[in-house]
Coordinates of C-alpha atoms in Angstrom, one line a residue:
M1 CA -0.4 0.0 0.1
K2 CA 2.9 2.6 0.6
K3 CA 4.5 1.5 -2.1
S4 CA 1.7 2.2 -4.2
F5 CA 1.2 5.5 -2.5
L6 CA 4.6 6.6 -3.6
I7 CA 3.9 5.5 -6.9
L8 CA 1.6 7.9 -7.6
L9 CA 3.2 10.5 -5.9
L10 CA 6.0 10.0 -8.0
L11 CA 3.8 10.2 -11.3
L12 CA 1.5 13.3 -10.2
P13 CA 4.0 15.9 -11.6
L14 CA 4.1 14.1 -14.7
L15 CA 0.2 13.8 -15.2
S16 CA 0.0 17.3 -14.3
C17 CA 2.0 18.6 -17.0
I18 CA 0.5 16.2 -19.6
N19 CA -3.0 18.0 -18.5
V20 CA -1.5 21.1 -18.8
G21 CA 0.0 20.5 -22.3
K22 CA -3.4 19.3 -23.6
E23 CA -5.5 22.3 -22.4
K24 CA -2.8 25.1 -23.7
K25 CA -2.9 23.2 -26.9
S26 CA -6.6 23.3 -27.0
K27 CA -6.7 26.9 -26.3
L28 CA -4.3 27.8 -28.5
N29 CA -5.8 26.3 -31.6
F30 CA -9.4 27.4 -30.7
S31 CA -8.0 30.7 -30.8
E32 CA -5.8 30.0 -34.2
N33 CA -9.0 28.9 -35.9
K34 CA -11.5 31.4 -34.5
N35 CA -13.1 33.4 -37.4
P36 CA -13.6 37.2 -36.9
N37 CA -17.3 38.7 -36.1
I38 CA -17.7 41.2 -39.0
V39 CA -19.6 44.6 -38.8
Y40 CA -19.7 46.6 -41.8
I41 CA -21.3 50.0 -41.6
L42 CA -22.2 51.8 -44.6
A43 CA -23.0 55.3 -44.3
D44 CA -25.2 56.6 -47.0
D45 CA -23.6 59.8 -48.9
L46 CA -20.8 60.3 -46.5
G47 CA -17.7 62.1 -48.0
Y48 CA -14.2 61.6 -47.8
G49 CA -13.7 65.4 -46.4
D50 CA -16.1 64.6 -43.4
L51 CA -14.1 62.9 -41.3
S52 CA -12.0 65.0 -39.0
S53 CA -9.4 62.7 -38.9
L54 CA -9.0 62.1 -43.0
N55 CA -9.7 66.1 -43.5
E56 CA -7.8 68.5 -41.3
N57 CA -10.1 71.6 -42.4
S58 CA -13.4 69.4 -41.7
G59 CA -16.3 71.3 -40.0
I60 CA -17.6 68.3 -38.3
K61 CA -15.9 66.4 -35.5
T62 CA -16.2 62.7 -36.0
P63 CA -14.2 61.3 -32.4
N64 CA -15.6 57.6 -32.9
M65 CA -14.4 56.8 -36.4
D66 CA -11.2 59.0 -36.0
K67 CA -10.7 56.5 -33.2
I68 CA -11.3 53.8 -35.8
V69 CA -8.6 55.3 -37.8
E70 CA -6.4 55.6 -34.8
E71 CA -6.7 52.0 -33.9
G72 CA -6.9 50.5 -37.0
I73 CA -6.3 51.7 -40.8
Y74 CA -7.5 53.9 -43.2
F75 CA -7.5 53.6 -47.5
S76 CA -6.8 56.8 -49.0
D77 CA -7.6 55.8 -52.3
A78 CA -10.6 53.7 -51.8
H79 CA -13.7 53.7 -54.4
S80 CA -17.1 52.9 -54.5
N81 CA -18.2 51.1 -57.2
S82 CA -20.8 53.1 -58.3
S83 CA -21.3 56.8 -57.8
V84 CA -25.3 56.5 -56.3
C85 CA -26.8 54.0 -53.9
T86 CA -28.7 50.8 -55.9
P87 CA -25.3 50.2 -57.8
S88 CA -23.1 50.4 -54.8
R89 CA -25.0 47.9 -52.7
Y90 CA -25.2 45.3 -55.4
G91 CA -21.5 45.7 -55.9
I92 CA -21.0 45.3 -52.5
L93 CA -22.7 42.3 -51.6
T94 CA -22.2 40.2 -54.8
G95 CA -18.4 41.4 -55.5
R96 CA -19.4 42.5 -59.1
Y97 CA -20.1 45.6 -60.8
A98 CA -23.6 46.6 -61.0
W99 CA -23.5 47.4 -64.7
R100 CA -23.6 43.6 -65.4
S101 CA -26.7 43.6 -63.9
N102 CA -30.2 44.9 -65.1
L103 CA -29.6 48.2 -63.8
K104 CA -27.6 50.2 -66.5
K105 CA -28.0 53.3 -64.8
G106 CA -29.7 55.4 -62.0
V107 CA -31.4 53.9 -59.0
L108 CA -34.4 51.6 -58.0
W109 CA -37.1 52.8 -56.1
G110 CA -39.0 51.8 -53.2
Y111 CA -41.4 49.5 -55.3
D112 CA -39.3 48.0 -57.8
A113 CA -38.4 44.2 -57.8
P114 CA -35.2 43.0 -56.5
L115 CA -32.0 43.4 -58.4
I116 CA -29.8 40.6 -57.1
E117 CA -30.4 37.7 -59.1
K118 CA -32.0 34.8 -57.1
D119 CA -29.5 32.6 -58.0
R120 CA -26.3 34.9 -57.3
E121 CA -23.8 34.6 -54.2
T122 CA -23.6 37.0 -51.6
V123 CA -21.5 38.3 -48.5
A124 CA -24.3 37.2 -46.7
S125 CA -25.0 33.4 -48.1
F126 CA -21.1 32.7 -48.4
L127 CA -20.5 33.9 -45.0
K128 CA -23.7 31.8 -43.6
N129 CA -22.5 28.7 -45.7
N130 CA -19.5 29.0 -43.8
G131 CA -20.8 29.0 -40.3
Y132 CA -21.4 32.6 -39.6
K133 CA -24.8 34.1 -38.3
T134 CA -25.7 37.0 -40.8
A135 CA -28.0 40.2 -39.9
C136 CA -28.8 43.2 -41.9
I137 CA -30.3 46.1 -40.1
G138 CA -30.8 49.3 -42.2
K139 CA -31.6 50.6 -45.7
W140 CA -32.0 48.1 -48.4
H141 CA -32.3 49.9 -51.6
L142 CA -31.9 47.0 -53.7
G143 CA -36.0 45.9 -54.6
L144 CA -38.1 43.9 -52.9
G145 CA -40.3 41.4 -53.8
W146 CA -43.6 42.5 -53.4
K147 CA -46.8 40.9 -53.8
A148 CA -49.6 42.4 -55.6
K149 CA -53.1 42.6 -54.6
D150 CA -54.5 42.5 -58.3
S151 CA -51.8 40.0 -60.0
L152 CA -53.6 41.6 -62.9
K153 CA -52.4 44.8 -62.1
P154 CA -48.9 46.3 -61.8
I155 CA -47.6 47.1 -58.1
V156 CA -47.4 50.8 -59.0
K157 CA -48.1 53.0 -62.0
Y158 CA -45.1 54.2 -63.2
E159 CA -46.0 57.9 -62.3
W160 CA -46.4 57.3 -58.4
T161 CA -42.5 56.1 -58.1
K162 CA -41.8 59.5 -57.3
V163 CA -44.8 60.8 -56.0
F164 CA -48.2 59.7 -54.7
K165 CA -51.2 61.7 -54.4
K166 CA -53.6 61.0 -51.4
G167 CA -55.7 58.2 -52.7
D168 CA -53.5 56.9 -55.2
N169 CA -52.7 53.7 -53.1
S170 CA -50.3 51.1 -54.5
N171 CA -51.2 47.5 -55.3
V172 CA -49.0 46.0 -53.0
D173 CA -50.4 43.4 -50.4
Y174 CA -48.5 44.5 -47.4
N175 CA -50.0 41.3 -45.1
K176 CA -47.9 39.2 -47.4
P177 CA -44.1 38.5 -46.8
V178 CA -42.0 40.0 -49.5
S179 CA -38.4 38.6 -51.0
G180 CA -35.7 40.6 -49.8
P181 CA -32.3 40.0 -47.6
N182 CA -33.3 36.8 -46.0
S183 CA -33.8 35.3 -49.5
L184 CA -30.2 36.3 -50.3
G185 CA -28.2 34.6 -47.0
F186 CA -29.3 36.5 -44.1
D187 CA -30.6 35.1 -41.1
Y188 CA -32.1 38.2 -40.0
S189 CA -33.4 41.5 -41.2
Y190 CA -34.8 44.7 -40.4
I191 CA -35.0 47.2 -43.1
I192 CA -36.8 49.9 -44.9
P193 CA -37.1 49.3 -48.7
A194 CA -35.4 52.2 -49.9
S195 CA -34.2 55.8 -49.1
L196 CA -35.5 57.6 -46.5
D197 CA -37.1 60.3 -49.1
M198 CA -38.9 57.2 -51.2
T199 CA -41.8 55.6 -50.5
P200 CA -43.4 53.3 -49.1
Y201 CA -42.2 54.4 -45.6
L202 CA -42.4 51.0 -43.2
Y203 CA -40.3 49.0 -41.5
L204 CA -40.0 45.3 -42.6
E205 CA -38.6 42.7 -40.0
N206 CA -37.5 39.3 -41.9
E207 CA -39.5 40.2 -44.8
K208 CA -43.1 41.0 -43.0
A209 CA -44.2 44.6 -42.8
V210 CA -44.0 45.2 -39.0
E211 CA -46.9 47.9 -39.3
L212 CA -49.1 48.3 -42.5
P213 CA -48.6 51.7 -44.7
I214 CA -52.1 52.5 -44.1
A215 CA -51.6 56.2 -43.3
Y216 CA -50.4 59.0 -45.9
T217 CA -47.5 61.6 -46.0
S218 CA -47.6 64.7 -48.2
G219 CA -44.1 64.7 -47.6
K220 CA -41.6 67.8 -46.9
S221 CA -40.3 70.1 -49.2
E222 CA -37.1 71.8 -49.2
D223 CA -38.4 75.1 -50.0
L224 CA -40.2 75.0 -46.6
E225 CA -37.3 74.0 -44.4
G226 CA -34.1 74.5 -46.1
R227 CA -31.4 72.4 -47.9
G228 CA -31.9 68.8 -47.3
V229 CA -35.4 68.3 -45.2
F230 CA -37.3 66.6 -48.1
W231 CA -39.1 63.4 -48.6
R232 CA -41.6 62.4 -51.1
A233 CA -45.5 62.1 -50.6
G234 CA -47.0 58.4 -50.2
E235 CA -47.8 55.7 -48.3
V236 CA -46.4 55.5 -44.7
A237 CA -47.1 53.3 -42.0
P238 CA -48.8 55.4 -39.0
G239 CA -46.3 54.8 -36.4
F240 CA -43.2 55.7 -38.9
D241 CA -41.2 58.7 -37.4
F242 CA -38.8 60.0 -40.0
Y243 CA -36.7 61.7 -37.5
K244 CA -36.1 58.6 -35.6
V245 CA -34.9 56.1 -38.3
L246 CA -31.3 56.4 -37.8
D247 CA -31.6 55.6 -33.8
E248 CA -34.4 52.9 -34.2
F249 CA -31.8 50.9 -36.6
S250 CA -28.5 51.9 -34.5
D251 CA -30.6 50.5 -31.2
K252 CA -31.7 47.4 -33.3
A253 CA -27.7 46.8 -34.5
V254 CA -26.9 47.4 -30.5
S255 CA -29.5 45.0 -29.3
Y256 CA -28.4 42.3 -31.9
I257 CA -24.8 42.3 -31.1
E258 CA -25.7 42.2 -27.2
S259 CA -27.9 38.9 -28.3
R260 CA -24.5 37.4 -29.5
K261 CA -22.8 37.8 -26.3
E262 CA -22.8 34.2 -25.2
E263 CA -22.7 32.9 -28.5
A264 CA -19.3 31.6 -30.1
T265 CA -20.9 31.5 -33.5
P266 CA -19.1 34.4 -35.1
F267 CA -21.6 36.9 -36.9
F268 CA -21.7 39.2 -40.0
L269 CA -23.7 42.3 -39.6
Y270 CA -24.5 44.1 -42.5
L271 CA -25.8 47.9 -41.2
P272 CA -26.6 50.4 -44.2
L273 CA -27.4 53.5 -42.5
T274 CA -29.9 56.2 -43.9
A275 CA -27.8 58.9 -43.2
P276 CA -26.3 61.4 -44.0
H277 CA -28.7 60.8 -46.9
T278 CA -31.6 63.6 -47.0
P279 CA -33.9 64.0 -45.4
W280 CA -31.1 66.3 -43.2
L281 CA -32.8 65.0 -39.7
P282 CA -30.4 65.4 -36.8
S283 CA -31.9 65.1 -33.3
S284 CA -32.1 67.8 -30.7
L285 CA -28.9 66.7 -29.3
F286 CA -26.5 67.1 -32.2
K287 CA -28.3 70.4 -33.8
G288 CA -25.4 73.1 -33.8
K289 CA -22.8 70.8 -33.1
S290 CA -21.1 71.2 -36.7
K291 CA -19.3 74.0 -38.6
A292 CA -21.5 72.7 -41.7
G293 CA -24.9 73.4 -41.4
K294 CA -27.9 70.2 -40.8
Y295 CA -25.9 68.4 -42.8
G296 CA -22.8 68.4 -40.6
D297 CA -25.0 67.9 -37.5
F298 CA -26.1 64.8 -39.3
V299 CA -23.0 63.3 -40.2
T300 CA -22.3 64.1 -36.1
Q301 CA -25.2 61.8 -35.1
V302 CA -23.5 59.2 -37.9
D303 CA -20.2 59.0 -35.7
H304 CA -22.2 59.0 -32.7
T305 CA -24.1 55.9 -34.2
V306 CA -20.7 54.2 -34.9
G307 CA -19.6 54.9 -31.3
K308 CA -22.9 53.4 -30.3
I309 CA -22.0 50.1 -32.2
L310 CA -18.0 50.2 -30.5
K311 CA -19.5 50.4 -27.2
A312 CA -21.7 47.6 -28.0
L313 CA -18.7 45.3 -29.2
E314 CA -16.7 46.3 -25.8
K315 CA -19.6 45.7 -23.7
S316 CA -20.7 42.3 -25.3
G317 CA -17.1 40.8 -24.9
K318 CA -16.7 40.7 -28.7
S319 CA -14.9 43.7 -29.6
E320 CA -11.3 42.2 -29.8
N321 CA -12.4 39.4 -32.2
T322 CA -14.1 41.6 -34.7
L323 CA -13.5 43.3 -37.8
I324 CA -15.1 46.6 -38.2
I325 CA -15.2 48.4 -41.4
V326 CA -16.7 52.0 -41.9
T327 CA -17.7 53.1 -45.0
S328 CA -19.9 55.0 -47.9
D329 CA -21.7 54.1 -50.7
N330 CA -20.6 57.2 -52.8
G331 CA -19.4 60.7 -52.5
S332 CA -21.5 63.0 -50.5
N333 CA -24.4 65.3 -52.1
W334 CA -21.9 68.6 -51.3
T335 CA -23.2 71.1 -53.9
L336 CA -22.0 74.6 -55.1
Q337 CA -24.6 76.3 -53.0
D338 CA -23.7 74.4 -49.8
K339 CA -19.9 75.3 -50.6
Q340 CA -20.8 78.8 -50.8
Q341 CA -22.4 78.9 -47.3
F342 CA -19.6 76.4 -45.6
K343 CA -16.1 76.1 -45.6
H344 CA -16.2 72.7 -45.1
R345 CA -15.6 70.4 -48.2
A346 CA -17.5 67.0 -47.7
N347 CA -15.7 65.6 -50.6
Y348 CA -12.3 66.8 -49.7
I349 CA -10.4 68.1 -52.6
F350 CA -12.0 66.0 -54.9
R351 CA -13.9 67.2 -57.8
G352 CA -17.9 67.0 -58.2
Q353 CA -20.2 65.0 -55.9
K354 CA -22.3 62.0 -55.4
A355 CA -23.7 61.1 -59.1
D356 CA -20.8 62.3 -60.8
I357 CA -18.0 60.2 -62.7
Y358 CA -15.6 62.7 -61.2
E359 CA -13.5 61.4 -58.1
G360 CA -16.0 63.2 -55.8
G361 CA -19.0 60.7 -56.9
H362 CA -17.0 57.5 -55.8
H363 CA -13.7 58.1 -53.7
I364 CA -14.7 57.5 -50.3
P365 CA -14.0 57.2 -46.9
Y366 CA -12.8 53.5 -45.9
I367 CA -11.5 52.9 -42.7
A368 CA -11.2 49.4 -40.7
R369 CA -10.2 48.1 -37.2
W370 CA -9.1 44.2 -36.2
P371 CA -7.5 44.6 -32.9
N372 CA -4.5 42.4 -33.0
K373 CA -4.6 41.7 -36.7
I374 CA -4.4 45.4 -38.3
K375 CA -1.5 47.5 -37.0
P376 CA -3.1 50.8 -35.3
G377 CA -2.9 53.8 -37.1
S378 CA -2.1 52.3 -40.3
K379 CA -2.5 54.1 -43.9
S380 CA -3.0 52.2 -46.8
K381 CA -2.4 53.6 -50.7
Q382 CA -3.8 50.5 -52.2
I383 CA -6.5 51.6 -54.8
I384 CA -9.5 49.4 -53.5
C385 CA -13.2 49.3 -54.4
T386 CA -16.6 48.1 -52.3
T387 CA -16.7 45.3 -54.5
D388 CA -13.4 44.1 -53.1
L389 CA -15.5 42.8 -49.2
L390 CA -16.5 39.4 -50.8
A391 CA -13.2 38.1 -52.1
T392 CA -11.4 39.6 -49.2
L393 CA -13.7 37.8 -46.6
S394 CA -13.1 34.9 -48.6
G395 CA -9.2 35.3 -47.8
I396 CA -9.7 36.3 -44.1
I397 CA -11.9 33.0 -43.3
N398 CA -9.6 31.1 -45.7
K399 CA -12.7 29.4 -47.5
P400 CA -12.8 29.5 -51.5
L401 CA -15.5 31.6 -53.4
P402 CA -17.8 29.3 -55.4
E403 CA -17.2 29.2 -59.1
G404 CA -18.2 32.5 -60.7
A405 CA -19.1 34.3 -57.5
G406 CA -17.6 37.7 -57.1
E407 CA -15.8 38.1 -60.5
D408 CA -15.0 42.0 -59.8
S409 CA -13.8 41.5 -56.3
Y410 CA -10.2 41.1 -55.0
N411 CA -8.8 40.2 -52.2
M412 CA -7.4 43.2 -50.1
L413 CA -6.6 40.8 -46.9
S414 CA -2.8 41.8 -47.1
A415 CA -3.5 45.3 -47.6
Y416 CA -5.5 45.4 -44.5
L417 CA -2.6 43.6 -42.8
G418 CA 0.2 46.0 -44.3
S419 CA 2.0 42.7 -45.8
D420 CA 1.5 44.1 -49.4
K421 CA 4.7 45.5 -49.6
G422 CA 3.1 48.5 -51.5
K423 CA 2.6 46.6 -54.6
Q424 CA -1.2 47.3 -56.3
I425 CA -3.4 44.3 -56.3
R426 CA -5.8 45.5 -58.5
N427 CA -5.2 45.8 -61.9
Y428 CA -7.8 48.2 -62.9
T429 CA -10.9 49.8 -61.2
I430 CA -14.1 50.5 -63.3
H431 CA -16.4 53.4 -62.0
H432 CA -19.9 54.4 -62.9
S433 CA -22.0 57.4 -62.7
L434 CA -25.6 57.8 -62.2
E435 CA -26.1 58.5 -66.0
G436 CA -24.3 55.4 -67.0
F437 CA -21.0 56.9 -67.6
F438 CA -18.1 54.7 -67.5
S439 CA -14.5 55.4 -66.3
I440 CA -11.5 53.1 -65.8
R441 CA -8.7 53.8 -63.3
K442 CA -5.1 51.9 -64.1
G443 CA -2.5 53.0 -61.9
K444 CA -2.1 56.5 -62.4
W445 CA -4.3 57.3 -64.9
K446 CA -8.4 57.6 -65.1
L447 CA -10.0 57.8 -68.3
T448 CA -13.6 58.8 -68.8
T449 CA -15.1 58.0 -72.2
K450 CA -17.4 61.1 -72.2
L451 CA -17.4 64.4 -71.3
G452 CA -19.5 65.7 -68.5
S453 CA -20.0 64.9 -65.0
G454 CA -22.3 62.0 -65.8
G455 CA -24.5 62.9 -62.5
F456 CA -25.4 65.8 -60.7
T457 CA -22.9 68.6 -61.1
K458 CA -23.4 70.5 -64.6
P459 CA -22.8 70.1 -67.4
V460 CA -24.0 66.6 -67.1
N461 CA -23.1 65.8 -71.0
D462 CA -20.8 67.9 -72.5
D463 CA -20.3 68.6 -76.4
P464 CA -17.1 66.6 -77.6
K465 CA -17.1 68.9 -80.9
E466 CA -16.8 72.0 -78.9
K467 CA -14.3 71.1 -76.3
G468 CA -12.0 69.4 -79.4
M469 CA -12.0 65.9 -76.9
A470 CA -14.0 62.6 -76.9
G471 CA -13.2 62.1 -73.2
T472 CA -10.8 63.0 -70.3
L473 CA -7.8 61.3 -69.5
Y474 CA -6.2 62.3 -65.9
N475 CA -3.0 61.6 -64.2
L476 CA -4.3 61.6 -60.8
Q477 CA -1.0 60.8 -59.3
E478 CA -0.3 64.5 -60.0
D479 CA -3.9 65.4 -60.5
I480 CA -5.9 64.4 -58.4
N481 CA -8.3 67.4 -58.8
E482 CA -9.0 66.2 -62.1
Q483 CA -8.2 69.9 -63.7
T484 CA -5.8 68.8 -66.7
N485 CA -7.1 66.6 -69.1
L486 CA -4.2 64.9 -71.2
Y487 CA -6.8 63.0 -73.8
N488 CA -5.1 64.5 -76.9
K489 CA -1.7 64.4 -75.5
Y490 CA -1.4 60.8 -74.6
P491 CA -3.2 58.7 -77.5
K492 CA -1.4 55.9 -76.9
V493 CA -2.9 55.7 -73.3
V494 CA -6.2 56.7 -74.3
A495 CA -6.3 53.7 -76.8
E496 CA -4.7 51.3 -74.6
L497 CA -7.6 52.1 -71.5
K498 CA -10.3 52.0 -73.9
K499 CA -9.2 48.8 -75.5
L500 CA -9.1 47.4 -71.9
L501 CA -12.4 49.1 -70.8
E502 CA -14.7 47.3 -73.5
K503 CA -12.8 43.9 -73.2
I504 CA -13.9 44.1 -69.7
K505 CA -17.7 45.5 -70.3
N506 CA -18.1 42.5 -72.8
S507 CA -16.9 39.8 -70.3
S508 CA -19.1 37.7 -67.8
Q509 CA -22.2 39.8 -68.6

């Protein structure tokens, strides 16, 4: 008995070492193989120059977004794939240029059918198929599969797509579910159909109306309340409050993050905000907080929303293993009128604004934080596009994309991590305007095949005979303001880029 006890005492230290070794190995493997949570905040019409960390002359203070820049990375040459809402969102979720879809120019309206093809791989479906929980909270604006009351009649008369007269109700059966985010890979969704100035005005949760839009709003007019306070007349849910939509979405997002607190399964939260797109409706807490009027105050509220998400991640214990990205769907709608009234430059030093083919239309803020992965205070000069999200996430979770998915998406993981060694990953980038103008960027060169903005800035479409040039060619390395047109000076460069553009446009239609 004494001999057995003595042997046991001698073996205990060895057994202890073996158990500790197994525990350490298990923890190490769990840590190495754990995929990050991903939060993608898409501001609506936020300009590069709005962030105080990116523009020292900004008239707006953005401490929460600045914190992400300080603790993470910002991309100084990031672009939305389109200079307007709907096509940008299509590109973000599919990794595909929207001009390859049925939408060749313009945007969808609230009653339009879905733009994303039923069998198209999306960021949500890809991550869901690889073990993620997925959620979409915010502005959808990619079309919905509304059900008609009368199947022999259209959902809405064409002339009603912009403004409804009282009594001109749609043919939508709001009691029936739609096909939308949940049909494209999102486990949970809480959305409004389109922009906050487009009918119908209601919330849909998991593709069902939260409250039926049985009331009517006569809309708001800029003439009554000044620049930016505007929404169209039409169907509205009785409890729908335009002034509280941004808070509604931020609160829902916070609740979603908190609900994941005890869950080990990683999540993807796509949070497309309604601001600072019109209507500019900053709450009383933010009025007068900027030097850029109602717009600037609304951007301040957007920054506060980002702060709420950061706090929710901290509170839930998810912050350390979460990649958070904040960007914009296009440039800011900052007009000549705004520039004359304020010193603030929402689109920084870039020419033009939202909807334009110029840099101001698509050169956007793009910031990210990923603790212990992205080096704090990093800056990348990589030319990136919002279509790159899908391939980059494929790289992050180390899972291949299905064949044919994300054809215009590039894996930018090395740029996030600072291991790209300064070598450009993208061979070229395509830009697209509201009116369907094309532009191609390759290295320092940017070619546009038409004259004019192709968007909101006048002239929209210029006469090539009068100008003596059929398009524009800018050396963005030396002329980021797009002031000196070199189209006639470098015909070989023009010819090369035109040929490349046509080849890309004709591929994978």
